[in-house]
Coordinates of C-alpha atoms in Angstrom, one line a residue:
X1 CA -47.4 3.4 -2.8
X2 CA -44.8 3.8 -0.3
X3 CA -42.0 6.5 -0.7
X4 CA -39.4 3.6 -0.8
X5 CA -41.2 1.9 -3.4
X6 CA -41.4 5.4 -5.3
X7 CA -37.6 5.6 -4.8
X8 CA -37.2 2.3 -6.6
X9 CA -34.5 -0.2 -5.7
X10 CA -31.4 1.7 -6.9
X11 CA -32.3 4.6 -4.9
X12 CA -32.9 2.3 -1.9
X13 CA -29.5 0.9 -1.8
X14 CA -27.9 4.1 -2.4
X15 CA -29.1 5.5 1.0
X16 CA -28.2 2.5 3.0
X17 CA -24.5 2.9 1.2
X18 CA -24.8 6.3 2.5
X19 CA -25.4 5.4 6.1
X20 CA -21.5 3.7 6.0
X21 CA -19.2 6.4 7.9
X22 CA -15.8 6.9 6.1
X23 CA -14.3 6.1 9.5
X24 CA -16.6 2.5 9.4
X25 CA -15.6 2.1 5.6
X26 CA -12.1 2.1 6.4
X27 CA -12.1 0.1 9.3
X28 CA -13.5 -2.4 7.1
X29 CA -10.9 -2.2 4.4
X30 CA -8.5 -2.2 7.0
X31 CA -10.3 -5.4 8.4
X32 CA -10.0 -7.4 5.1
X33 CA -6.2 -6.2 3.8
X34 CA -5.2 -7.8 7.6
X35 CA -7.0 -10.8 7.2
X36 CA -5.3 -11.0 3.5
X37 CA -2.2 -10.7 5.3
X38 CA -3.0 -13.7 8.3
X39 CA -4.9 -16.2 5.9
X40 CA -4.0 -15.7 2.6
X41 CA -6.6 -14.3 -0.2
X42 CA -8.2 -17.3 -1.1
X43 CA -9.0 -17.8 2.7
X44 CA -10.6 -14.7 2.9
X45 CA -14.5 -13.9 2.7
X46 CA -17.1 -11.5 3.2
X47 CA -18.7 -13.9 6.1
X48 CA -15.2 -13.3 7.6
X49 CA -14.8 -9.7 7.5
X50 CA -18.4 -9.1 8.6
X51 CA -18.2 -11.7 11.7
X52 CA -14.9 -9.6 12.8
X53 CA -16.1 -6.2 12.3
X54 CA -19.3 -7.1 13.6
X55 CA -21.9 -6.2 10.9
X56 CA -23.9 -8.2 8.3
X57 CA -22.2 -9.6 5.1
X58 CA -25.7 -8.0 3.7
X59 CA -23.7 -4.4 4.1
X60 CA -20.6 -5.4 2.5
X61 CA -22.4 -7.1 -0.1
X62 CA -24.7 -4.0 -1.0
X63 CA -21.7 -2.0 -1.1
X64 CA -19.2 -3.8 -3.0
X65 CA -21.0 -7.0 -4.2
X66 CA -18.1 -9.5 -4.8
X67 CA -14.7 -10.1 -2.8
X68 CA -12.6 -8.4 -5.5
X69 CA -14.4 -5.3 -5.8
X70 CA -14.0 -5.1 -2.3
X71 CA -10.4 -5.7 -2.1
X72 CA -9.9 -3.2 -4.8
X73 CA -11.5 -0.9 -2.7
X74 CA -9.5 -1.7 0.2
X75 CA -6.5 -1.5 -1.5
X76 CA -7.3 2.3 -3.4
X77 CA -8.0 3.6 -0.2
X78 CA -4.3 3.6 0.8
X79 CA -2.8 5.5 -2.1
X80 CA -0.3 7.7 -0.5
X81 CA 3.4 7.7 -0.2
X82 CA 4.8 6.8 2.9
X83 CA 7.6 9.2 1.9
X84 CA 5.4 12.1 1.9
X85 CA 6.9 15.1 3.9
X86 CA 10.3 14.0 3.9
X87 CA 12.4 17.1 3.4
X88 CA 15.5 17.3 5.7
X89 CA 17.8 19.8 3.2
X90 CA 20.1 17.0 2.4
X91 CA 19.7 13.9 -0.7
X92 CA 21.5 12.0 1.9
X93 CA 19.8 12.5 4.7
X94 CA 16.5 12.1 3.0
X95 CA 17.0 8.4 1.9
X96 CA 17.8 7.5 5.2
X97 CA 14.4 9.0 6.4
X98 CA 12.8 7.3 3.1
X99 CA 15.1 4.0 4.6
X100 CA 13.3 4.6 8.1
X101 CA 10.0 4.9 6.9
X102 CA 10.0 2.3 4.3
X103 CA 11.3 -0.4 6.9
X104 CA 8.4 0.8 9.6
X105 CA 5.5 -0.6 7.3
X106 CA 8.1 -3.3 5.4
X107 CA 6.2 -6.5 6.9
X108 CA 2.5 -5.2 6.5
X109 CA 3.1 -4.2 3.1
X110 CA 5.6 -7.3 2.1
X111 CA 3.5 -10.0 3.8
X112 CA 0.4 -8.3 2.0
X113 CA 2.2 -8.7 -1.6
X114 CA 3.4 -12.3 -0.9
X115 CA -0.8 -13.0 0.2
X116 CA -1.8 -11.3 -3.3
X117 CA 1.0 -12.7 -5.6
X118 CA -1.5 -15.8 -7.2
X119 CA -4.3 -13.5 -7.1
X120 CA -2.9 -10.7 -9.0
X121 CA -1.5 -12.9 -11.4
X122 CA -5.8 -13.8 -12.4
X123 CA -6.9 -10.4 -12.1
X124 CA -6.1 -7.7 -13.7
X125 CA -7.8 -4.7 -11.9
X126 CA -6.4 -6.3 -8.6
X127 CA -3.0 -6.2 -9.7
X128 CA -3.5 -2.4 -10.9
X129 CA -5.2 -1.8 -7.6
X130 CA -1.9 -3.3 -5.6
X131 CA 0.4 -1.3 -7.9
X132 CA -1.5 1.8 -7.3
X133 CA -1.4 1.1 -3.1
X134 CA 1.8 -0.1 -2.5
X135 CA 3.7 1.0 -5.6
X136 CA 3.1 3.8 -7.3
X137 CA 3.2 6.3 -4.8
X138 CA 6.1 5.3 -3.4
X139 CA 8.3 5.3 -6.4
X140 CA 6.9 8.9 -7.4
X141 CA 7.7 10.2 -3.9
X142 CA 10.8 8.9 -4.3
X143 CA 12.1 10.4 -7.6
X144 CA 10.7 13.5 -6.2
X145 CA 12.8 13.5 -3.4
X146 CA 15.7 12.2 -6.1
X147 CA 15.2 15.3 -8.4
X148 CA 15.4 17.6 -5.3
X149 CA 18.9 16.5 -4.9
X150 CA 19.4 17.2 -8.4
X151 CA 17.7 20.6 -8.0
X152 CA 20.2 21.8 -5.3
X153 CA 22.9 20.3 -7.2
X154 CA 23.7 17.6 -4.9
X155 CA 24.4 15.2 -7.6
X156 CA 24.3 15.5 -11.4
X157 CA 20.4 15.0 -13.3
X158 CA 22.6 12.6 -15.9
X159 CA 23.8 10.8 -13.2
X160 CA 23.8 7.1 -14.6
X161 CA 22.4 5.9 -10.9
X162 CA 19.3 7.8 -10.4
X163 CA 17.3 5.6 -12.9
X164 CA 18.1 2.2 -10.6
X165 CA 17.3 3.6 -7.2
X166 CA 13.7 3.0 -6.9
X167 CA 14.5 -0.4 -7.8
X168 CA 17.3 -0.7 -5.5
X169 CA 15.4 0.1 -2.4
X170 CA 12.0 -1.8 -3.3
X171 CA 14.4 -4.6 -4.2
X172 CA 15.8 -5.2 -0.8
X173 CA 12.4 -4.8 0.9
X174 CA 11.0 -7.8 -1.6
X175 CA 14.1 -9.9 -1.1
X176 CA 15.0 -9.9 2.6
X177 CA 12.6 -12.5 3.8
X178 CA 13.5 -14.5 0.8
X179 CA 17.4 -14.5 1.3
X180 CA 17.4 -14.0 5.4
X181 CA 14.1 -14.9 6.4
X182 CA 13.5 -11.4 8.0
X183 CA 11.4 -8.3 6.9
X184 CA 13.7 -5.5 5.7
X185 CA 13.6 -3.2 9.1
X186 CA 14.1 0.7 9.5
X187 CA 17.7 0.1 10.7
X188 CA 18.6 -2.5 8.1
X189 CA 17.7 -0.2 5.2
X190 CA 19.5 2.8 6.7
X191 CA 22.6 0.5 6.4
X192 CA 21.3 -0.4 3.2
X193 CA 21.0 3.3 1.9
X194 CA 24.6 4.0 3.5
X195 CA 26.7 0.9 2.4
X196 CA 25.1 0.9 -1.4
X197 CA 22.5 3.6 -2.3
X198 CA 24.8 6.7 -1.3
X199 CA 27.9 5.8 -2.5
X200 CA 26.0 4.6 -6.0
X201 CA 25.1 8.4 -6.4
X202 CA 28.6 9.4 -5.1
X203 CA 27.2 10.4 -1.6
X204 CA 28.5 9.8 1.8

């Protein structure tokens, strides 16, 4: 009897997960949330991702078995806040950073919402994988940055504003290509952040 045949099938498949890099892993997640984004997620198949990241839909498969445990996958690999370091001293001047760095990745992570909006809708792990990606982090980085303003008693921890702000930035980011037809840029949501957000908390 062979060693592999000792092993047993499980055992098997467990080393060839192994032999996946981290760096190759995430070049494939990275591979199918962009195709997600181009074709839509019904468009999108293992065959696909394999062909473009040149290896055999045998090794996605193995690892991940169906398209939506994959895209899960995919989509938990990116939880963290793209507000994460922002610290400038000043309330203020971090929501225009948060502004900044919110508009730098507004069409990737827009355009990948609007691909998954039917899907998530059927699934219910996909839609807490999405939330967990592209929402979650953000709106606790956020209200961290929020409460440090209240901390150095910038602006008042009762004050009636600083329960709608989360929803006042995400808002504009969702709604921009729907009302204008344009993704909600770093300099639009700085002028965003100054003409509504700032003076809503009594900032200028």
């Amino acid at each position: 009897m062979t060693s592999q045949a000792a092993d047993g099938p499980e055992t098997v498949a467990a080393s060839r997960r192994s032999k996946i890099t981290p760096e190759r892993e995430q070049e494939f997640f990275d591979a199918v949330l962009e195709q997600i984004r181009e074709c839509g997620y019904e468009a999108v198949t293992m065959e696909g991702v394999a062909s473009s990241t040149r290896c055999s839909k045998s090794t996605l498969y193995r690892q991940w078995k169906t398209k939506p445990q994959f895209v899960v996958a995919a989509l938990r690999s990116r939880r963290r806040s793209k507000f994460d370091g922002i610290d400038t001293g000043s309330l203020a001047d971090d929501l225009r950073e948060a502004a900044r760095a919110a508009g730098r990745w507004s069409m990737h992570d827009t355009k990948l919402l609007q691909a998954l909006g039917h899907a998530v809708t059927q699934d219910a792990e996909l839609a807490q994988a999405l939330r967990e990606a592209l929402i979650d982090p953000e709106i606790a980085a956020l209200r961290h940055i929020l409460q440090r303003g209240v901390d150095r008693g910038e602006i008042a921890a009762g004050h009636p504003a600083l329960e709608y702000i989360p929803a006042q930035m995400f808002g504009v980011i969702r709604a921009r290509p729907v009302i204008d037809g344009e993704y909600a840029d770093p300099d639009y949501l700085v002028r965003f952040v100054e003409a509504a957000v700032l003076p809503a908390l009594g900032l200028t």
